[in-house]
PDB file of C-alpha atoms in Angstrom:
ATOM      1  CA  ALA A   1     -78.399  25.975  97.210  1.00 68.00           C
ATOM      2  CA  GLN A   2     -78.535  28.110  94.100  1.00 77.00           C
ATOM      3  CA  SER A   3     -76.157  27.000  91.397  1.00 87.00           C
ATOM      4  CA  VAL A   4     -75.338  27.441  87.743  1.00 93.00           C
ATOM      5  CA  SER A   5     -74.117  24.522  85.650  1.00 93.00           C
ATOM      6  CA  GLN A   6     -72.160  24.752  82.455  1.00 94.00           C
ATOM      7  CA  HIS A   7     -71.717  21.215  81.253  1.00 86.00           C
ATOM      8  CA  ASN A   8     -69.239  21.919  78.486  1.00 86.00           C
ATOM      9  CA  HIS A   9     -65.912  22.743  80.078  1.00 90.00           C
ATOM     10  CA  HIS A  10     -63.818  22.733  76.916  1.00 94.00           C
ATOM     11  CA  VAL A  11     -65.059  23.063  73.351  1.00 96.00           C
ATOM     12  CA  ILE A  12     -62.943  22.986  70.225  1.00 97.00           C
ATOM     13  CA  LEU A  13     -64.478  23.986  66.909  1.00 97.00           C
ATOM     14  CA  SER A  14     -63.334  24.845  63.450  1.00 97.00           C
ATOM     15  CA  GLU A  15     -64.147  28.216  61.986  1.00 96.00           C
ATOM     16  CA  ALA A  16     -67.668  28.437  60.524  1.00 96.00           C
ATOM     17  CA  ALA A  17     -68.946  25.665  62.777  1.00 97.00           C
ATOM     18  CA  SER A  18     -72.056  26.315  64.830  1.00 97.00           C
ATOM     19  CA  LEU A  19     -71.817  26.778  68.577  1.00 97.00           C
ATOM     20  CA  GLU A  20     -74.144  25.980  71.418  1.00 96.00           C
ATOM     21  CA  LEU A  21     -73.046  26.241  75.027  1.00 97.00           C
ATOM     22  CA  GLY A  22     -75.330  24.941  77.721  1.00 95.00           C
ATOM     23  CA  CYS A  23     -76.286  26.758  80.910  1.00 96.00           C
ATOM     24  CA  ASN A  24     -78.710  25.482  83.528  1.00 96.00           C
ATOM     25  CA  TYR A  25     -79.519  27.062  86.846  1.00 94.00           C
ATOM     26  CA  SER A  26     -81.239  25.934  89.988  1.00 91.00           C
ATOM     27  CA  TYR A  27     -83.501  28.594  91.418  1.00 84.00           C
ATOM     28  CA  GLY A  28     -87.271  28.538  91.578  1.00 78.00           C
ATOM     29  CA  GLY A  29     -87.947  32.251  91.416  1.00 83.00           C
ATOM     30  CA  THR A  30     -87.541  34.968  88.820  1.00 86.00           C
ATOM     31  CA  VAL A  31     -84.018  35.538  87.597  1.00 89.00           C
ATOM     32  CA  ASN A  32     -81.949  37.811  85.431  1.00 92.00           C
ATOM     33  CA  LEU A  33     -79.610  35.884  83.155  1.00 94.00           C
ATOM     34  CA  PHE A  34     -76.286  36.839  81.638  1.00 95.00           C
ATOM     35  CA  TRP A  35     -73.532  35.549  79.456  1.00 97.00           C
ATOM     36  CA  TYR A  36     -70.113  37.109  79.944  1.00 96.00           C
ATOM     37  CA  VAL A  37     -67.042  36.521  77.806  1.00 96.00           C
ATOM     38  CA  GLN A  38     -63.384  36.699  78.791  1.00 93.00           C
ATOM     39  CA  TYR A  39     -60.985  36.972  75.869  1.00 94.00           C
ATOM     40  CA  PRO A  40     -57.393  35.859  76.532  1.00 90.00           C
ATOM     41  CA  GLY A  41     -55.679  38.316  78.835  1.00 86.00           C
ATOM     42  CA  GLN A  42     -58.729  40.520  79.171  1.00 87.00           C
ATOM     43  CA  HIS A  43     -61.383  41.120  81.786  1.00 87.00           C
ATOM     44  CA  LEU A  44     -64.924  39.842  81.637  1.00 91.00           C
ATOM     45  CA  GLN A  45     -67.373  41.741  79.504  1.00 92.00           C
ATOM     46  CA  LEU A  46     -71.072  41.366  78.911  1.00 94.00           C
ATOM     47  CA  LEU A  47     -72.096  39.339  75.868  1.00 96.00           C
ATOM     48  CA  LEU A  48     -75.852  39.451  76.362  1.00 95.00           C
ATOM     49  CA  LYS A  49     -78.536  39.542  79.016  1.00 94.00           C
ATOM     50  CA  TYR A  50     -82.123  38.512  79.654  1.00 94.00           C
ATOM     51  CA  PHE A  51     -84.346  40.333  82.090  1.00 92.00           C
ATOM     52  CA  SER A  52     -87.848  39.789  80.718  1.00 91.00           C
ATOM     53  CA  GLY A  53     -89.865  39.692  77.498  1.00 93.00           C
ATOM     54  CA  ASP A  54     -88.775  37.855  74.365  1.00 94.00           C
ATOM     55  CA  PRO A  55     -86.915  34.749  75.555  1.00 95.00           C
ATOM     56  CA  LEU A  56     -84.618  34.896  72.542  1.00 96.00           C
ATOM     57  CA  VAL A  57     -82.051  37.615  73.108  1.00 96.00           C
ATOM     58  CA  LYS A  58     -79.345  38.836  70.822  1.00 95.00           C
ATOM     59  CA  GLY A  59     -75.979  40.096  71.934  1.00 93.00           C
ATOM     60  CA  ILE A  60     -72.792  41.384  70.461  1.00 92.00           C
ATOM     61  CA  LYS A  61     -70.778  39.696  67.723  1.00 93.00           C
ATOM     62  CA  GLY A  62     -73.655  37.583  66.448  1.00 95.00           C
ATOM     63  CA  PHE A  63     -74.307  35.688  69.669  1.00 97.00           C
ATOM     64  CA  GLU A  64     -77.791  34.876  70.876  1.00 97.00           C
ATOM     65  CA  ALA A  65     -79.285  32.985  73.780  1.00 97.00           C
ATOM     66  CA  GLU A  66     -82.643  31.450  74.495  1.00 96.00           C
ATOM     67  CA  PHE A  67     -84.268  31.392  77.902  1.00 95.00           C
ATOM     68  CA  ILE A  68     -86.403  28.290  78.426  1.00 94.00           C
ATOM     69  CA  LYS A  69     -88.076  28.744  81.780  1.00 91.00           C
ATOM     70  CA  SER A  70     -89.450  25.211  81.995  1.00 92.00           C
ATOM     71  CA  LYS A  71     -85.951  23.804  81.578  1.00 93.00           C
ATOM     72  CA  PHE A  72     -84.183  26.431  83.734  1.00 94.00           C
ATOM     73  CA  SER A  73     -81.834  26.912  80.811  1.00 95.00           C
ATOM     74  CA  PHE A  74     -80.177  29.826  79.032  1.00 97.00           C
ATOM     75  CA  ASN A  75     -78.101  28.339  76.233  1.00 96.00           C
ATOM     76  CA  LEU A  76     -75.740  30.440  74.158  1.00 97.00           C
ATOM     77  CA  ARG A  77     -75.604  30.023  70.391  1.00 97.00           C
ATOM     78  CA  LYS A  78     -73.761  31.339  67.390  1.00 97.00           C
ATOM     79  CA  PRO A  79     -74.419  30.036  63.871  1.00 97.00           C
ATOM     80  CA  SER A  80     -70.846  30.415  62.616  1.00 97.00           C
ATOM     81  CA  VAL A  81     -67.879  30.931  64.930  1.00 97.00           C
ATOM     82  CA  GLN A  82     -64.728  32.809  64.095  1.00 96.00           C
ATOM     83  CA  TRP A  83     -61.177  32.399  65.320  1.00 96.00           C
ATOM     84  CA  SER A  84     -61.641  35.614  67.304  1.00 95.00           C
ATOM     85  CA  ASP A  85     -64.375  33.946  69.373  1.00 97.00           C
ATOM     86  CA  THR A  86     -61.706  31.957  71.183  1.00 97.00           C
ATOM     87  CA  ALA A  87     -62.392  32.851  74.814  1.00 96.00           C
ATOM     88  CA  GLU A  88     -63.904  31.644  78.048  1.00 95.00           C
ATOM     89  CA  TYR A  89     -67.651  32.039  78.397  1.00 96.00           C
ATOM     90  CA  PHE A  90     -69.472  32.369  81.692  1.00 96.00           C
ATOM     91  CA  CYS A  91     -73.159  32.070  82.387  1.00 96.00           C
ATOM     92  CA  ALA A  92     -74.438  34.046  85.377  1.00 94.00           C
ATOM     93  CA  VAL A  93     -77.718  34.249  87.241  1.00 92.00           C
ATOM     94  CA  ASN A  94     -79.028  37.027  89.446  1.00 89.00           C
ATOM     95  CA  PRO A  95     -82.151  36.148  91.440  1.00 82.00           C
ATOM     96  CA  THR A  96     -84.467  39.144  91.414  1.00 76.00           C
ATOM     97  CA  SER A  97     -85.917  38.499  94.869  1.00 67.00           C
ATOM     98  CA  GLY A  98     -84.108  41.269  96.707  1.00 63.00           C
ATOM     99  CA  THR A  99     -80.586  39.924  96.450  1.00 67.00           C
ATOM    100  CA  TYR A 100     -77.803  41.587  94.579  1.00 72.00           C
ATOM    101  CA  LYS A 101     -75.698  38.470  94.377  1.00 81.00           C
ATOM    102  CA  TYR A 102     -74.710  36.911  91.103  1.00 88.00           C
ATOM    103  CA  ILE A 103     -73.959  33.236  90.709  1.00 90.00           C
ATOM    104  CA  PHE A 104     -71.534  32.284  87.981  1.00 92.00           C
ATOM    105  CA  GLY A 105     -71.067  28.987  86.243  1.00 93.00           C
ATOM    106  CA  THR A 106     -67.646  27.380  86.065  1.00 92.00           C
ATOM    107  CA  GLY A 107     -67.072  28.615  82.533  1.00 93.00           C
ATOM    108  CA  THR A 108     -66.562  27.037  79.106  1.00 95.00           C
ATOM    109  CA  ARG A 109     -63.277  27.427  77.303  1.00 95.00           C
ATOM    110  CA  LEU A 110     -63.873  27.715  73.584  1.00 97.00           C
ATOM    111  CA  LYS A 111     -61.048  27.287  71.137  1.00 97.00           C
ATOM    112  CA  VAL A 112     -61.744  28.011  67.491  1.00 97.00           C
ATOM    113  CA  LEU A 113     -59.287  26.585  65.002  1.00 96.00           C
ATOM    114  CA  ALA A 114     -58.507  28.710  61.979  1.00 89.00           C
TER     115      ALA A 114
ATOM    116  CA  ASN B   1     -63.424  56.302  80.555  1.00 57.00           C
ATOM    117  CA  ALA B   2     -61.662  54.368  83.282  1.00 68.00           C
ATOM    118  CA  GLY B   3     -64.610  52.224  84.389  1.00 92.00           C
ATOM    119  CA  VAL B   4     -63.380  49.816  87.054  1.00 95.00           C
ATOM    120  CA  THR B   5     -59.729  50.038  88.028  1.00 95.00           C
ATOM    121  CA  GLN B   6     -57.935  47.483  90.163  1.00 96.00           C
ATOM    122  CA  THR B   7     -54.564  47.911  91.803  1.00 96.00           C
ATOM    123  CA  PRO B   8     -52.155  46.245  91.890  1.00 95.00           C
ATOM    124  CA  LYS B   9     -52.220  44.049  88.781  1.00 94.00           C
ATOM    125  CA  PHE B  10     -49.764  41.494  90.155  1.00 95.00           C
ATOM    126  CA  ARG B  11     -48.526  40.658  93.606  1.00 95.00           C
ATOM    127  CA  VAL B  12     -46.458  37.953  95.242  1.00 96.00           C
ATOM    128  CA  LEU B  13     -46.822  37.428  98.974  1.00 96.00           C
ATOM    129  CA  LYS B  14     -45.256  35.136 101.505  1.00 96.00           C
ATOM    130  CA  THR B  15     -47.502  33.081 103.731  1.00 97.00           C
ATOM    131  CA  GLY B  16     -48.686  35.185 106.649  1.00 96.00           C
ATOM    132  CA  GLN B  17     -48.202  38.554 105.002  1.00 97.00           C
ATOM    133  CA  SER B  18     -51.073  40.977 104.618  1.00 95.00           C
ATOM    134  CA  MET B  19     -52.154  43.131 101.738  1.00 95.00           C
ATOM    135  CA  THR B  20     -55.013  45.243 100.445  1.00 97.00           C
ATOM    136  CA  LEU B  21     -56.436  45.203  96.941  1.00 97.00           C
ATOM    137  CA  LEU B  22     -58.055  48.399  95.782  1.00 97.00           C
ATOM    138  CA  CYS B  23     -61.003  48.673  93.440  1.00 97.00           C
ATOM    139  CA  ALA B  24     -62.150  52.043  92.168  1.00 97.00           C
ATOM    140  CA  GLN B  25     -65.092  52.784  89.884  1.00 97.00           C
ATOM    141  CA  ASP B  26     -66.029  56.051  88.282  1.00 96.00           C
ATOM    142  CA  MET B  27     -69.554  55.173  87.163  1.00 95.00           C
ATOM    143  CA  ASN B  28     -71.327  56.142  90.398  1.00 95.00           C
ATOM    144  CA  HIS B  29     -72.489  52.547  90.847  1.00 94.00           C
ATOM    145  CA  GLU B  30     -74.135  51.531  94.080  1.00 93.00           C
ATOM    146  CA  TYR B  31     -73.107  47.894  94.031  1.00 94.00           C
ATOM    147  CA  MET B  32     -69.603  46.524  94.120  1.00 96.00           C
ATOM    148  CA  TYR B  33     -68.262  42.976  94.263  1.00 96.00           C
ATOM    149  CA  TRP B  34     -65.088  41.023  94.808  1.00 97.00           C
ATOM    150  CA  TYR B  35     -64.669  37.652  93.099  1.00 96.00           C
ATOM    151  CA  ARG B  36     -61.895  35.135  92.860  1.00 96.00           C
ATOM    152  CA  GLN B  37     -61.344  33.108  89.734  1.00 93.00           C
ATOM    153  CA  ASP B  38     -59.736  29.679  89.958  1.00 92.00           C
ATOM    154  CA  PRO B  39     -59.276  27.140  87.167  1.00 85.00           C
ATOM    155  CA  GLY B  40     -62.342  24.979  86.728  1.00 82.00           C
ATOM    156  CA  MET B  41     -64.289  26.839  89.384  1.00 86.00           C
ATOM    157  CA  GLY B  42     -65.436  29.942  87.577  1.00 86.00           C
ATOM    158  CA  LEU B  43     -65.980  33.097  89.563  1.00 91.00           C
ATOM    159  CA  ARG B  44     -66.832  32.834  93.220  1.00 93.00           C
ATOM    160  CA  LEU B  45     -68.160  35.782  95.168  1.00 93.00           C
ATOM    161  CA  ILE B  46     -66.048  36.766  98.168  1.00 96.00           C
ATOM    162  CA  HIS B  47     -67.819  39.851  99.488  1.00 96.00           C
ATOM    163  CA  TYR B  48     -70.083  42.490  98.073  1.00 95.00           C
ATOM    164  CA  SER B  49     -71.498  45.889  98.930  1.00 95.00           C
ATOM    165  CA  VAL B  50     -74.869  47.410  98.140  1.00 92.00           C
ATOM    166  CA  GLY B  51     -73.858  50.914  99.095  1.00 93.00           C
ATOM    167  CA  GLU B  52     -71.356  53.119 100.844  1.00 94.00           C
ATOM    168  CA  GLY B  53     -70.683  51.879 104.352  1.00 93.00           C
ATOM    169  CA  THR B  54     -72.279  48.460 103.799  1.00 94.00           C
ATOM    170  CA  THR B  55     -70.707  45.090 103.112  1.00 95.00           C
ATOM    171  CA  ALA B  56     -71.942  41.513 103.017  1.00 93.00           C
ATOM    172  CA  LYS B  57     -70.450  38.046 102.769  1.00 93.00           C
ATOM    173  CA  GLY B  58     -70.512  36.103  99.582  1.00 91.00           C
ATOM    174  CA  GLU B  59     -69.814  32.478  98.854  1.00 89.00           C
ATOM    175  CA  VAL B  60     -66.181  32.287 100.021  1.00 94.00           C
ATOM    176  CA  PRO B  61     -65.571  35.078 102.572  1.00 96.00           C
ATOM    177  CA  ASP B  62     -63.199  33.316 104.983  1.00 96.00           C
ATOM    178  CA  GLY B  63     -59.750  34.874 105.206  1.00 96.00           C
ATOM    179  CA  TYR B  64     -60.860  38.149 103.604  1.00 97.00           C
ATOM    180  CA  ASN B  65     -62.201  41.445 104.852  1.00 96.00           C
ATOM    181  CA  VAL B  66     -63.631  44.366 102.932  1.00 97.00           C
ATOM    182  CA  SER B  67     -64.475  48.003 103.416  1.00 97.00           C
ATOM    183  CA  ARG B  68     -66.554  50.504 101.463  1.00 97.00           C
ATOM    184  CA  LEU B  69     -65.824  53.828 103.103  1.00 95.00           C
ATOM    185  CA  LYS B  70     -66.375  55.744  99.889  1.00 95.00           C
ATOM    186  CA  LYS B  71     -68.925  54.930  97.227  1.00 96.00           C
ATOM    187  CA  GLN B  72     -66.329  54.697  94.499  1.00 97.00           C
ATOM    188  CA  ASN B  73     -63.895  52.426  96.345  1.00 97.00           C
ATOM    189  CA  PHE B  74     -64.122  48.843  97.542  1.00 98.00           C
ATOM    190  CA  LEU B  75     -61.113  47.421  99.343  1.00 98.00           C
ATOM    191  CA  LEU B  76     -60.335  43.737  99.789  1.00 97.00           C
ATOM    192  CA  GLY B  77     -57.951  42.809 102.577  1.00 97.00           C
ATOM    193  CA  LEU B  78     -56.024  39.650 103.304  1.00 95.00           C
ATOM    194  CA  GLU B  79     -54.913  39.730 106.930  1.00 91.00           C
ATOM    195  CA  SER B  80     -52.698  36.642 106.843  1.00 96.00           C
ATOM    196  CA  ALA B  81     -52.221  35.293 103.346  1.00 95.00           C
ATOM    197  CA  ALA B  82     -52.307  31.545 102.723  1.00 96.00           C
ATOM    198  CA  PRO B  83     -51.280  29.575  99.627  1.00 96.00           C
ATOM    199  CA  SER B  84     -54.962  28.692  99.113  1.00 96.00           C
ATOM    200  CA  GLN B  85     -55.559  32.358  98.372  1.00 97.00           C
ATOM    201  CA  THR B  86     -53.409  32.202  95.272  1.00 97.00           C
ATOM    202  CA  SER B  87     -55.877  33.246  92.607  1.00 97.00           C
ATOM    203  CA  VAL B  88     -56.974  35.941  90.204  1.00 95.00           C
ATOM    204  CA  TYR B  89     -59.169  38.514  91.902  1.00 97.00           C
ATOM    205  CA  PHE B  90     -61.766  40.499  90.007  1.00 96.00           C
ATOM    206  CA  CYS B  91     -63.689  43.503  91.169  1.00 97.00           C
ATOM    207  CA  ALA B  92     -66.996  44.437  89.582  1.00 96.00           C
ATOM    208  CA  SER B  93     -69.542  47.178  89.964  1.00 95.00           C
ATOM    209  CA  SER B  94     -73.120  47.569  88.841  1.00 92.00           C
ATOM    210  CA  SER B  95     -76.025  49.934  88.967  1.00 87.00           C
ATOM    211  CA  ALA B  96     -79.643  48.927  89.373  1.00 81.00           C
ATOM    212  CA  SER B  97     -79.523  47.851  85.717  1.00 79.00           C
ATOM    213  CA  GLY B  98     -77.969  44.611  86.858  1.00 82.00           C
ATOM    214  CA  ILE B  99     -75.106  44.641  84.388  1.00 88.00           C
ATOM    215  CA  GLN B 100     -71.750  44.121  86.043  1.00 92.00           C
ATOM    216  CA  TYR B 101     -68.622  45.884  84.842  1.00 94.00           C
ATOM    217  CA  PHE B 102     -65.371  44.175  85.676  1.00 95.00           C
ATOM    218  CA  GLY B 103     -61.863  45.347  86.361  1.00 95.00           C
ATOM    219  CA  ALA B 104     -58.809  43.869  84.693  1.00 93.00           C
ATOM    220  CA  GLY B 105     -58.016  41.613  87.629  1.00 94.00           C
ATOM    221  CA  THR B 106     -55.236  41.157  90.164  1.00 95.00           C
ATOM    222  CA  ARG B 107     -53.073  38.065  89.925  1.00 95.00           C
ATOM    223  CA  LEU B 108     -51.965  37.094  93.430  1.00 97.00           C
ATOM    224  CA  SER B 109     -49.478  34.392  94.302  1.00 97.00           C
ATOM    225  CA  VAL B 110     -48.946  33.339  97.897  1.00 96.00           C
ATOM    226  CA  LEU B 111     -45.777  31.349  98.475  1.00 96.00           C
TER     227      LEU B 111
END
């Protein structure tokens, strides 16, 4: 079955620390990849996406992610986190082979200490 | 711009009661989705629709029904609510671009 794994369930960092959140998926075909963020009390919003081309994609608020096809991974990074990055982060995969379904990971709760 | 609007925002039900959650989008999107979000389990797809008049089962469809009579609306029904359906429900819509836009969520408690 297709699945998305986010191995870090809870992450606590101090401001200015670097962030890397892992995301691995299990699907052999071509996929679209997403990171969504849910700030406290808010709905999910798109952070960044990868469809094709340059495997290093940049999103909003200084976030970036790298697609490594051989590792089935799409890790999220930010060089220096801020207190306002405190949120829950979800990785999502959409197989491109004729399905419109999206598979979400279980999420990573990030807390940034001021 | 309204985007994706969900009603109601909160609801408390007794076991066995029924209710309908409404999702409305004003972006002329073809695709609409209903998810439930539970602690430690992320978002799980309940049902989805690829166009007006069509619906399909997602990962956790049991106990729910949906209808897409109009392109802009996607209704999620609980015929006989159970405590296991206590959750936060999110609706989303997307165009062929693949980017999903989410509503603010409905927090449902079933006692």
